[in-house]
Each structure stands twice: as C-alpha cells, then as structure tokens.
mmCIF file of C-alpha atoms and ligand atoms in Angstrom:
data_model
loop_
_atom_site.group_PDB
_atom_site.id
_atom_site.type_symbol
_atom_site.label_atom_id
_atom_site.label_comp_id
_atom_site.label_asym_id
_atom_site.label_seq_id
_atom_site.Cartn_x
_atom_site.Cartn_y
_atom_site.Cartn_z
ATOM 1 C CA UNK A 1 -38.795 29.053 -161.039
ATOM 2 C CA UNK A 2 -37.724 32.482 -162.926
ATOM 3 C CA UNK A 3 -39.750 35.729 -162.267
ATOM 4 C CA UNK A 4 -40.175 38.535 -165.207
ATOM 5 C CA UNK A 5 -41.310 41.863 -163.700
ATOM 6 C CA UNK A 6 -41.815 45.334 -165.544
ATOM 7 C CA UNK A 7 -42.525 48.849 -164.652
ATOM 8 C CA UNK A 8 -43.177 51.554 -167.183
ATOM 9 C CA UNK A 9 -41.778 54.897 -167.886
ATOM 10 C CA UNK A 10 -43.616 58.317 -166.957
ATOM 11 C CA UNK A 11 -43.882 62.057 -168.199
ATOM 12 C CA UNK A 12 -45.345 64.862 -166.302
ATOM 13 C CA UNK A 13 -47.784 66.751 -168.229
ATOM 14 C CA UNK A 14 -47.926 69.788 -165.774
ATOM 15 C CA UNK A 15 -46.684 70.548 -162.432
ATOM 16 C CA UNK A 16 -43.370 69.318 -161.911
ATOM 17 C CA UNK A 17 -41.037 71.177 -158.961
ATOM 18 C CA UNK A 18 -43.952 72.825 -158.068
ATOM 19 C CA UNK A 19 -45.483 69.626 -157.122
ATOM 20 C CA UNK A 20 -42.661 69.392 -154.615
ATOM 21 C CA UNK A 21 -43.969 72.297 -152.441
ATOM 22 C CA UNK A 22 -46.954 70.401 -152.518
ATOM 23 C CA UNK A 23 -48.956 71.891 -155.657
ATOM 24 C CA UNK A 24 -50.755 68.942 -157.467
ATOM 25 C CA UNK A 25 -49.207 67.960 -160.495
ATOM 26 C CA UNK A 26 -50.206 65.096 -163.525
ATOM 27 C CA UNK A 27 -48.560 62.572 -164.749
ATOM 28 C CA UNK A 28 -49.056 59.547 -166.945
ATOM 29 C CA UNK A 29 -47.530 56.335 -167.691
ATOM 30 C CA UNK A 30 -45.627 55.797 -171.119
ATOM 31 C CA UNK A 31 -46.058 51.964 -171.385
ATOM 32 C CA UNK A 32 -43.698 52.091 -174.590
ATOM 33 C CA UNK A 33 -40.423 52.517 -172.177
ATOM 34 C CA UNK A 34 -39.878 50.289 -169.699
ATOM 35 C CA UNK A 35 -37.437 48.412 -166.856
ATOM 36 C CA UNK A 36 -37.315 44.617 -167.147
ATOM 37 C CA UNK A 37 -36.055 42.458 -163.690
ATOM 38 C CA UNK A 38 -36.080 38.588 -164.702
ATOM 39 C CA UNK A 39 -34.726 36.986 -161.706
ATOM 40 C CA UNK A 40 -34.069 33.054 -161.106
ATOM 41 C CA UNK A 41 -33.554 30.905 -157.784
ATOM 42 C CA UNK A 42 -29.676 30.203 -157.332
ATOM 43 C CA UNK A 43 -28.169 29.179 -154.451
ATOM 44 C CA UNK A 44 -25.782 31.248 -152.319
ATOM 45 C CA UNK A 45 -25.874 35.075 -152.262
ATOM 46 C CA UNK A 46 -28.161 37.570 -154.335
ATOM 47 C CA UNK A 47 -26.546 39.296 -157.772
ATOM 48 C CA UNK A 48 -28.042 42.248 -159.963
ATOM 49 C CA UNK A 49 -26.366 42.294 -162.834
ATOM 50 C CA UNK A 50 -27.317 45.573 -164.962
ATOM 51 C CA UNK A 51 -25.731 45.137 -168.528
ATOM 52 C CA UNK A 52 -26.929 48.798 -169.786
ATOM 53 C CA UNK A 53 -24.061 50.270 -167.871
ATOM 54 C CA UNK A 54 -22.303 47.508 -167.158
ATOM 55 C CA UNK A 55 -22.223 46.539 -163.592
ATOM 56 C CA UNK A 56 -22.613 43.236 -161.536
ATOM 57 C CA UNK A 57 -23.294 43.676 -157.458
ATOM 58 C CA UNK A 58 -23.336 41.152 -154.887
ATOM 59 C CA UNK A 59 -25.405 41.788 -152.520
ATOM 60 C CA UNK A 60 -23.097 42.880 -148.902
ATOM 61 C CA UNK A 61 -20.008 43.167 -150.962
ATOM 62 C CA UNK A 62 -18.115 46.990 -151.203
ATOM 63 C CA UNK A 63 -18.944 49.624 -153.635
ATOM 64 C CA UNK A 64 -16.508 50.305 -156.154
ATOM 65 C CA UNK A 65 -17.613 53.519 -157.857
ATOM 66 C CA UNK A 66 -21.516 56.072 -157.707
ATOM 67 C CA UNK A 67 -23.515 53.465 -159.866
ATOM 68 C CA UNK A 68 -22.621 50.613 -158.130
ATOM 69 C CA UNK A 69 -22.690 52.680 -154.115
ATOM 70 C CA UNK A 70 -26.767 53.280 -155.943
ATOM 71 C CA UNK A 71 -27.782 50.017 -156.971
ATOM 72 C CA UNK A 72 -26.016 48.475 -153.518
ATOM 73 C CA UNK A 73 -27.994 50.922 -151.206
ATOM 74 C CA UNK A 74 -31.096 49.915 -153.493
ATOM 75 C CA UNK A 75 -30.475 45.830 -153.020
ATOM 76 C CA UNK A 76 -29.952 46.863 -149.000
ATOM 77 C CA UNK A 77 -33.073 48.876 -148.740
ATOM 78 C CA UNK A 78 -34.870 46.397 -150.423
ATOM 79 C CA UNK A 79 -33.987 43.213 -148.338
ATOM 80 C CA UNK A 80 -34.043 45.187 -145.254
ATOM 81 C CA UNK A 81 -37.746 46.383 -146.160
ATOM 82 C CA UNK A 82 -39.025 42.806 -147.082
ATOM 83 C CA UNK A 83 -37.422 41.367 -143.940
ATOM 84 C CA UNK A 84 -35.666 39.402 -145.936
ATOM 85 C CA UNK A 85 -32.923 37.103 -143.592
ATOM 86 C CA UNK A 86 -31.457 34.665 -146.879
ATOM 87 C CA UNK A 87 -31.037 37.017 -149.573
ATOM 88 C CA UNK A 88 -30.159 35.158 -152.767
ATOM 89 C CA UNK A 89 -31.031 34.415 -156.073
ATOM 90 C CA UNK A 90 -29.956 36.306 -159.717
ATOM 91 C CA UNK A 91 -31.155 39.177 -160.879
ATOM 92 C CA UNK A 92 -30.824 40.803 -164.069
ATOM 93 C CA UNK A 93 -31.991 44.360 -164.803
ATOM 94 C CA UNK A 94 -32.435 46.291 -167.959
ATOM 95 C CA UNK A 95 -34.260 49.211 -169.595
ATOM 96 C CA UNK A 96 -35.352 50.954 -172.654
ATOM 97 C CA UNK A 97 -35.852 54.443 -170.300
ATOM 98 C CA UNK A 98 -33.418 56.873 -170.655
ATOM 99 C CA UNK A 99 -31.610 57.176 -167.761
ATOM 100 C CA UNK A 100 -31.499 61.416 -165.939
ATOM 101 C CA UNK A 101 -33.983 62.316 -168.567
ATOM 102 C CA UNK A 102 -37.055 63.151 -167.072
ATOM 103 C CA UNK A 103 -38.412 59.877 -168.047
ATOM 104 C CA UNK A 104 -38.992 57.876 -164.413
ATOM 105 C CA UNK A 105 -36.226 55.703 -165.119
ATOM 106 C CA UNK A 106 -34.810 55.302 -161.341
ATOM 107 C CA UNK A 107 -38.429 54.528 -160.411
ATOM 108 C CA UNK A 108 -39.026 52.026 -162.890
ATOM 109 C CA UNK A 109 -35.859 50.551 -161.843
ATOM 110 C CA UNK A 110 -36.751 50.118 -158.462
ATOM 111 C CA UNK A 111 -40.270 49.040 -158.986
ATOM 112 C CA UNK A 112 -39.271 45.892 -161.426
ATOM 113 C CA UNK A 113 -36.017 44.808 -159.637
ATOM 114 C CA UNK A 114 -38.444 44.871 -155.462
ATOM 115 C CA UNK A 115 -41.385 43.302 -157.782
ATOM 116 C CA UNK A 116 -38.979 40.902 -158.860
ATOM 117 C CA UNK A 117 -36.935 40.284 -155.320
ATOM 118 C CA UNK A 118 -40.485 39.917 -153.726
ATOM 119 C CA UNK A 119 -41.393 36.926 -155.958
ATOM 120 C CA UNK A 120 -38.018 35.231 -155.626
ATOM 121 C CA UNK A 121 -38.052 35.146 -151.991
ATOM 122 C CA UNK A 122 -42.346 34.399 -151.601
ATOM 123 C CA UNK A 123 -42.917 37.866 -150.227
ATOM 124 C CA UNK A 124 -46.565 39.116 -151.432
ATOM 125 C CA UNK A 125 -46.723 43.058 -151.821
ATOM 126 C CA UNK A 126 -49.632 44.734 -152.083
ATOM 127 C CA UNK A 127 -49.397 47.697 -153.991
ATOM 128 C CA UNK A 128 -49.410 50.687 -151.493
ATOM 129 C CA UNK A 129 -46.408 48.597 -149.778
ATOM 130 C CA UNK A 130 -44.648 48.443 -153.008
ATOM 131 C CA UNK A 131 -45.364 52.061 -153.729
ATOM 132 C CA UNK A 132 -44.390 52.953 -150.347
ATOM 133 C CA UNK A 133 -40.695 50.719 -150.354
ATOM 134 C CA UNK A 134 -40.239 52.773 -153.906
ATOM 135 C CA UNK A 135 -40.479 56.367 -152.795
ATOM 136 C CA UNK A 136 -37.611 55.371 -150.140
ATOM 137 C CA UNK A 137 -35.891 54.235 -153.021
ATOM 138 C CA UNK A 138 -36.139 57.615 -154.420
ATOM 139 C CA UNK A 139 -34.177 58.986 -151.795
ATOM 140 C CA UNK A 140 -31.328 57.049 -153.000
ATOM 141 C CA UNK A 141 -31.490 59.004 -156.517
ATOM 142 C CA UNK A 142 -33.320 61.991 -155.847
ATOM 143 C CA UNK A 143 -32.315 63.578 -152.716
ATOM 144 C CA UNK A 144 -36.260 64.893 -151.849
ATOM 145 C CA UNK A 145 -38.542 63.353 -154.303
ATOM 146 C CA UNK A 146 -42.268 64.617 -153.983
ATOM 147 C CA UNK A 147 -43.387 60.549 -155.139
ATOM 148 C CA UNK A 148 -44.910 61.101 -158.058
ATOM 149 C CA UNK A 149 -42.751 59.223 -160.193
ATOM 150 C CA UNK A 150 -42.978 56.339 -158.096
ATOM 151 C CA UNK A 151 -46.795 56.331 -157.556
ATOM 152 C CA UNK A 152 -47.664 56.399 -161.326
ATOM 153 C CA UNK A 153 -44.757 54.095 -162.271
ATOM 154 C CA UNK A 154 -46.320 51.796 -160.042
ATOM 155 C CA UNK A 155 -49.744 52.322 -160.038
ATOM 156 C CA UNK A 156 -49.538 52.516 -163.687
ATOM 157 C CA UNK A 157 -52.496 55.468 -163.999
ATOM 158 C CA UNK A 158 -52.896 58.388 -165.236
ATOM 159 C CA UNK A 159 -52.594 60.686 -161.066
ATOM 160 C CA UNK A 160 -53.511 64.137 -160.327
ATOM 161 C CA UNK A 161 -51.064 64.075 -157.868
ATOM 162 C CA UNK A 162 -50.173 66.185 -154.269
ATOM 163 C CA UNK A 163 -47.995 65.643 -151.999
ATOM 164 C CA UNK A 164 -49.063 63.201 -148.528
ATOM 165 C CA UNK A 165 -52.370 63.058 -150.265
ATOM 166 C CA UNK A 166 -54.127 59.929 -150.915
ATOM 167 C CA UNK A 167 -53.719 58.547 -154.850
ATOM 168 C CA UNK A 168 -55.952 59.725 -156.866
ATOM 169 C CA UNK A 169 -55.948 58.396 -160.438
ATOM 170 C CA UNK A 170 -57.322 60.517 -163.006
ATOM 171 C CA UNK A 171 -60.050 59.809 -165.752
ATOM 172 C CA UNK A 172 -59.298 60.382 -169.391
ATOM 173 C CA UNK A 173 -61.717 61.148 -172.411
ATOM 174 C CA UNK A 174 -60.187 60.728 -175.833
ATOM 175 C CA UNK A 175 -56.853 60.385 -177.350
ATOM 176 C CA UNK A 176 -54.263 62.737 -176.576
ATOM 177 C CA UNK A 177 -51.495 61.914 -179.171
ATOM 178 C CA UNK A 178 -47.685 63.424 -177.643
ATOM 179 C CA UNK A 179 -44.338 63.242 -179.088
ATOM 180 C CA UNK A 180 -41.436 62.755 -176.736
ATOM 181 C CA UNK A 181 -38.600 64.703 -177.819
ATOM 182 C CA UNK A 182 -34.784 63.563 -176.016
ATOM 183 C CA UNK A 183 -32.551 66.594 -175.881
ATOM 184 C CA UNK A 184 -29.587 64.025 -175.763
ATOM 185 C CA UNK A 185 -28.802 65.790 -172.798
ATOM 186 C CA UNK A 186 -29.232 63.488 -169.639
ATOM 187 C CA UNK A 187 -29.395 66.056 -166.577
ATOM 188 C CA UNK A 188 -29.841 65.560 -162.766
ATOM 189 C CA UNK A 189 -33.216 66.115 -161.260
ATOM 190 C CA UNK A 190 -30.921 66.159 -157.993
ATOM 191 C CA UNK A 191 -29.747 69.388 -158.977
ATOM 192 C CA UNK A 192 -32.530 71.666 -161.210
ATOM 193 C CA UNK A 193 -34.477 70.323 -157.370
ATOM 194 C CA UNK A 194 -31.596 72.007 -155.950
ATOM 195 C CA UNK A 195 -31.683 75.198 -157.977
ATOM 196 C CA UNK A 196 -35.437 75.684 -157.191
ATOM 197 C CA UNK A 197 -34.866 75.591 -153.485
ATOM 198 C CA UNK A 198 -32.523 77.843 -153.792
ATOM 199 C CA UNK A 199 -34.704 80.443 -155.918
ATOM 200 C CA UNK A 200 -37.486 79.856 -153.493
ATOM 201 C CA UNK A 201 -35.236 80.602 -150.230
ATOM 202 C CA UNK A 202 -33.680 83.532 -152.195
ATOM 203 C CA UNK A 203 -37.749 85.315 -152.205
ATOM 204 C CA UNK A 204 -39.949 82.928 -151.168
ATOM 205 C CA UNK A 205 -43.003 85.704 -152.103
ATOM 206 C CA UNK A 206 -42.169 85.906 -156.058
ATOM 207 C CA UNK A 207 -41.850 81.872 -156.142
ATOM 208 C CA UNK A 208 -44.604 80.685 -154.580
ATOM 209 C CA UNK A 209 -46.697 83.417 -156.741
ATOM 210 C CA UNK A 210 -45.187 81.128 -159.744
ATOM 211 C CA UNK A 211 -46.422 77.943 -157.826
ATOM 212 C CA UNK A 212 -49.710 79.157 -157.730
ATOM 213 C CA UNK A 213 -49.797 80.133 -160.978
ATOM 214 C CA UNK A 214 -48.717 76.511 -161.993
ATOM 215 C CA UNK A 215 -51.686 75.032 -159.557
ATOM 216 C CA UNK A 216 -54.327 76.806 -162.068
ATOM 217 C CA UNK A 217 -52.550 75.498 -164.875
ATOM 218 C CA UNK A 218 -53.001 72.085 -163.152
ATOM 219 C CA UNK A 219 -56.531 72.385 -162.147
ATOM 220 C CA UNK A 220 -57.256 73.512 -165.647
ATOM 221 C CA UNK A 221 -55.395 70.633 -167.411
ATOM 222 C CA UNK A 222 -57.266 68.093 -165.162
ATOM 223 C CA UNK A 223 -60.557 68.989 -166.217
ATOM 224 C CA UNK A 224 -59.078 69.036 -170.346
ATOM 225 C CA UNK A 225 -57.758 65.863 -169.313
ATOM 226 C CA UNK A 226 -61.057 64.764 -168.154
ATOM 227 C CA UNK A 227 -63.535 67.033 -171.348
ATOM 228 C CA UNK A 228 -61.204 66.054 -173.825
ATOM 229 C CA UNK A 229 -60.409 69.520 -174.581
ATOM 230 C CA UNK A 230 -56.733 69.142 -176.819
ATOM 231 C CA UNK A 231 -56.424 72.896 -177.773
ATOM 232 C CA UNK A 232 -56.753 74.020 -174.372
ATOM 233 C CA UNK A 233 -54.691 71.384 -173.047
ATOM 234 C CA UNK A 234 -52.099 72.421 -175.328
ATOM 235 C CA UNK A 235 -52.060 76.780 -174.291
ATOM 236 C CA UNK A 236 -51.493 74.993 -170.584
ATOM 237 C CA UNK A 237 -48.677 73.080 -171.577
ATOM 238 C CA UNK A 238 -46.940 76.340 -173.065
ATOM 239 C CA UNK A 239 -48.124 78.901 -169.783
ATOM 240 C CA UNK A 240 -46.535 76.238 -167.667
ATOM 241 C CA UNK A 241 -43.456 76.086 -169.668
ATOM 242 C CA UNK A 242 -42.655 79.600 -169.653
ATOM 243 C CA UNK A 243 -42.878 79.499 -165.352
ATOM 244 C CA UNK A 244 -40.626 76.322 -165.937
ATOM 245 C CA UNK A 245 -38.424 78.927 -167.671
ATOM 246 C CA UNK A 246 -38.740 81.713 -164.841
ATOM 247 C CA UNK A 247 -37.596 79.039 -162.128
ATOM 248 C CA UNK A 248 -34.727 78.687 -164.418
ATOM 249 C CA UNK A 249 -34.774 74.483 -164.778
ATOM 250 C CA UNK A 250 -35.571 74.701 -168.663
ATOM 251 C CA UNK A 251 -31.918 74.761 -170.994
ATOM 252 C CA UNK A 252 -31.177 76.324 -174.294
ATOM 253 C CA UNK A 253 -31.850 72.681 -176.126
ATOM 254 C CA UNK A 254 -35.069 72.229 -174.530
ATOM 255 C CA UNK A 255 -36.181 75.803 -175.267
ATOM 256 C CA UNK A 256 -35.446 75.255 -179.022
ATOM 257 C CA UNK A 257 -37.406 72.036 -178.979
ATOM 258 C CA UNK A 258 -40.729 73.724 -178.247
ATOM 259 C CA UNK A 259 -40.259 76.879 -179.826
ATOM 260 C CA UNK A 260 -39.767 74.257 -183.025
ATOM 261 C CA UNK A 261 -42.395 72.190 -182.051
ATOM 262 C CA UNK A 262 -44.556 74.896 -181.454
ATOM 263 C CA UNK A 263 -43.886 76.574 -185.320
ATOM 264 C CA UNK A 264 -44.604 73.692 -186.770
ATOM 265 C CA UNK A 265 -48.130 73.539 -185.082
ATOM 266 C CA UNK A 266 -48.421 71.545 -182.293
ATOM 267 C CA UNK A 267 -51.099 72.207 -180.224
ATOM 268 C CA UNK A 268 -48.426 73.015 -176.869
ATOM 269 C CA UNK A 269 -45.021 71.614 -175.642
ATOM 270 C CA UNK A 270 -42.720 72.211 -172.665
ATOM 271 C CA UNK A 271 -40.240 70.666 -170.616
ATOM 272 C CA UNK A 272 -41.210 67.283 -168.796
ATOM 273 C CA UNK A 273 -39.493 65.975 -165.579
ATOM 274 C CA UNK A 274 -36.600 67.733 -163.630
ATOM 275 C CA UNK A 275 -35.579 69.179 -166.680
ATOM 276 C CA UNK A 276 -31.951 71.053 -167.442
ATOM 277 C CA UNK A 277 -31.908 68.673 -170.534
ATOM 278 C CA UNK A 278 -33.835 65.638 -170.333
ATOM 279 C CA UNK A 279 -37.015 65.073 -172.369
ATOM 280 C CA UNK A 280 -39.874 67.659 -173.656
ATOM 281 C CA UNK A 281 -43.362 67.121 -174.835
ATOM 282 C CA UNK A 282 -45.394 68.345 -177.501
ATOM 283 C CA UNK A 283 -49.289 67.823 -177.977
ATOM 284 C CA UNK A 284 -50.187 67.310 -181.642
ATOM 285 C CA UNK A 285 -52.991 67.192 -183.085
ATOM 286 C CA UNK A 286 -53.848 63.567 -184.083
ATOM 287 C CA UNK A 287 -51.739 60.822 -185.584
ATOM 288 C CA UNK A 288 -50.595 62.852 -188.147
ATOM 289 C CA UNK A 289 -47.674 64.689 -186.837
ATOM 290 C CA UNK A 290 -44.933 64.191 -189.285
ATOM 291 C CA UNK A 291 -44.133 68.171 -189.167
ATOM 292 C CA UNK A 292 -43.945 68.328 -185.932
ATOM 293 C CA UNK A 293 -41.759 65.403 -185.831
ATOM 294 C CA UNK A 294 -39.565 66.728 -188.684
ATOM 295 C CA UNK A 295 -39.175 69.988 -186.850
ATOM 296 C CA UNK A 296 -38.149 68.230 -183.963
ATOM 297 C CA UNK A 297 -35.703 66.295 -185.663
ATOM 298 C CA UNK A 298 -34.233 69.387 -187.218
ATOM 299 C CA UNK A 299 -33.925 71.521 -184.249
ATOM 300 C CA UNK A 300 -31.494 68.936 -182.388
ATOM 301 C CA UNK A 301 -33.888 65.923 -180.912
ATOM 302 C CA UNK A 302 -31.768 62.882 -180.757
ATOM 303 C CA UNK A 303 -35.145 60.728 -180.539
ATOM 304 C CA UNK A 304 -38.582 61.519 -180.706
ATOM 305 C CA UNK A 305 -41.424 59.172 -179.893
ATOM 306 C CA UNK A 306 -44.341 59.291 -180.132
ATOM 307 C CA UNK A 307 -46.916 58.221 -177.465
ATOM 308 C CA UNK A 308 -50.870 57.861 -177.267
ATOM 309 C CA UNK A 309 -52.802 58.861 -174.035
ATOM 310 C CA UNK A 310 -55.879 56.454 -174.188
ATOM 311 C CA UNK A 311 -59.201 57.288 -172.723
ATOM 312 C CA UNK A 312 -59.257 55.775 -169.406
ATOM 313 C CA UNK A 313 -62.185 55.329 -166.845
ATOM 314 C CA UNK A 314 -61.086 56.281 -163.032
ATOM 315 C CA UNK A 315 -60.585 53.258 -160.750
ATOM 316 C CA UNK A 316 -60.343 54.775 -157.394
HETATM 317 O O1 PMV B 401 -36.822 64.106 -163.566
HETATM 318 P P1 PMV B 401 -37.824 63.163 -163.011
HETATM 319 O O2 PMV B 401 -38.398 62.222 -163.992
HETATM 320 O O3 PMV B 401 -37.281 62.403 -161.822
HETATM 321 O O4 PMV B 401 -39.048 64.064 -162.451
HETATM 322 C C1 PMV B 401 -38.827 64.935 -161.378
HETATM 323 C C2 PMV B 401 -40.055 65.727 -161.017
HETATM 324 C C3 PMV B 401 -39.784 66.859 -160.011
HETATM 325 O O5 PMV B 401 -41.031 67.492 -159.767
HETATM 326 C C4 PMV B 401 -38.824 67.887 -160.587
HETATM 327 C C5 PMV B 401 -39.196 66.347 -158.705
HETATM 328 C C6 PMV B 401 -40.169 65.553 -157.863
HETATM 329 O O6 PMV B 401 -39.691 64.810 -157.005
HETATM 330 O O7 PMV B 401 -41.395 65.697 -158.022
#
C-alpha cells in the first residue's frame, strides 16, 4: 500500500509580523505550489528522502549538517506525537514551493510528510490534531511562529487569522486575480521575526502604534475580501506595505518590485511573508495583466505567477 499526500503553498495578503503580537492577519492558500510525501510500507526503519536538496535521513541515525539536524527533529517530533513505537516505512518528499520565501514552504512540508507518516502507520488525524502537531513543527524552522502558515496550509481556506483564537475561515466574493513576484532572494523569516522584536523592545509605544495601524488595514481588507471591493483592496495592500517598510523587514529588491508593479497599474502590491527578500504580491486588475507582469519581469523578478483567489462560501 503507497500513500500520496499534498499540502499547498500560502501568501499573506495583510498582517504579517504584526499578526505575531497577536493582530489578525489574512492569508490564503496558493493551490498552484505545493509539497508532495508519497510514502510506501518497507520493512525495517523509516527513510525521508528529500531529492530537492539532496538529503536521505534515517530515522534515529546522527545529523550530519542544518538541513538534515531539521528534517531529523521533524521525523522525531512526528513519531513521538503519533505515539508511534515501530517507525518504518519510505518516504519521499518534494516541492514546487520555494523554500525561505515567504511562500509556507516549511509548513507544507510538514503537513504532507505527518499526513503521509499517519497513513503509513494507520494513525487517523483529524484535522485540528494535524494542525496542532504542525505549528510544533514550526518551532523547528521558525523560532516563534504565530500559526498562521500552518493553519491555512492545512486547513486549506482562505483565515482571518489571530493568534490562540479559534479558526476562522473567511468568505470570498469574486475573483481576485494576484501575481506572485520571487525576488530570487530566499531570506529567513527566523531573522526579519528577530529584527521586529528587537524594534518593538527598542520603543514598544511607536511599534505597537504601527500594529494598530496594520489591524485597520486588516479589518478593512476582510470586509473587501468579503464585498468584492478590488480597488480598495489594492490602496490596503500598499498602506500596509509602507508600515512593512517602517518595521524595516521589506529589502531594496522587494521595494523595486512594487514600486514597478505599482507604475504599471496594478491595483496594490507589497511584501508577503517574513519578507527581507522572499516573494511580493501585486493585485491586478483581471486576467489581463501582461504589463504588470512585464514590469515585473524587468525590474528583477526571477518568477512571477500568477494566481486566482476564487469566490469561496465560509465553512465554519
Ligand atoms: O515567511 P513565512 O511564509 O514563514 O511567513 C511568516 C509570517 C510572519 O508573520 C512574519 C511570522 C509568523 O509566524 O506569523
């Protein structure tokens, strides 16, 4: 028996850092990008092999260098976690998310390789258990994640999200058509955390005045989120850019990207994620955004894709 699990990729359309000091934020799933676990019964121990960078572990046996320390303390957590007493079985991992780019990758990791160690060994996981065993995993990448990468990686919604708040997945009306613009620049969401802490305990006053700023840009993108209203949607994306810029977790690449984007006419942009490189966003207006494309291309993007948020009824 051979088990195929998959997780998507994310972006955060307002809100990030903030939404680690426990400001809502919103984020979406880009089903475009995603991890892929297939795992098969074997006897003896458990392997993950990941062929994107290269490494095979064996579950128990020594690190030999960072990647493989991660993925080890992942497989431990896991089996730990699931009670698991015979790990074993072969597991390979792979993904079409850019790794450190704002993009959920270490989420969507996690998500499809437990999904896919859960089946092997005839563990059922509901899915507040799953989400639950992924923001520990979190830890292992991310020092202090806030969860929102893992909740909408794996409850696959559109979330307004807050901190130690119940889920709550958010209702879309219309299309909301984005590119996704890669800097080419992966960049550690460890760190630009990092910075922000230290701005904040440097004067807490004038930083929390820019997280409350960034909760009314929330609040106000929820309800264009949930009217439909693109052009509005769009002045949001830029006003929380520019606070992104004042906690100092934007970069000189990223900062070219939307000021390109935002010449050529799309409706907003900013930086997505933890930012310092990474990914950006830009809203545009309809299927038809070859200029803004172009002028991403031109001012350094080393991919651009472009992504569709469907209208979506609430489930919870
Ligand atoms: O860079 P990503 O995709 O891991 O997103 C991080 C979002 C932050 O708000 C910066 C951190 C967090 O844990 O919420």
């Amino acid at each position: 028996m051979s088990y195929v699990a998959k997780a998507p990729a994310k972006i955060i359309l307002v809100g990030e850092h903030a939404v680690v000091y426990g400001i809502p934020a919103i984020a979406v799933p880009v089903n475009t990008m995603s991890a892929c676990a297939r795992a098969r019964h074997t006897p003896g121990t458990l392997t993950l092999s990941a062929a994107d960078i290269g490494r095979t572990i064996v579950f128990g046996e020594q690190a030999t260098d960072e990647a493989t320390r991660q993925l080890s303390q992942l497989l431990t957590h896991i089996i730990e976690r699931l009670g698991i007493s015979d790990p074993r079985g072969e597991i390979d991992v792979s993904s079409s998310i850019p790794f450190s780019s704002g993009l959920g990758s270490s989420a969507a990791i996690s998500t499809a390789i437990l999904r896919a160690i859960a089946g092997l060994h005839d563990r059922h996981l509901a899915v507040d258990e799953l989400n639950d065993i992924v923001f520990e995993t979190e830890t292992i990448f991310h020092g202090t994640p806030s969860g929102i990468d893992n909740t909408v990686v794996v409850y696959q919604s559109p979330v307004y999200f807050m901190k130690n708040r119940s889920i709550e997945k958010l209702a879309i009306r219309d299309e909301f058509h984005f590119l996704i613009a890669d800097s080419g620049r992966p960049a550690s969401t460890r760190d630009a955390v990092e910075h922000v802490r230290k701005l904040y305990q440097a004067d807490r006053r004038a930083t929390a005045e820019i997280f409350e700023d960034i909760r009314r840009i929330v609040d106000s993108a929820k309800s264009c989120l949930q009217s439909g209203h693109a052009c509005r949607l769009g002045r949001l994306m830029v006003e929380n850019h520019r606070l992104l810029q004042h906690l100092q977790v934007s970069s000189a690449r990223i900062d070219a990207l939307v000021e390109a984007s935002l010449a050529a006419r799309a409706l907003g942009a900013k930086m997505s994620g933890g930012g310092m490189g990474g990914n950006m966003i830009a809203l545009v207006n309809g299927p038809n955004h070859g200029d803004v494309k172009t002028a991403l291309i031109k001012a350094g993007a080393v991919q651009v894709r472009h992504f569709v948020l469907r209208q979506c009824q609430e489930s919870l």
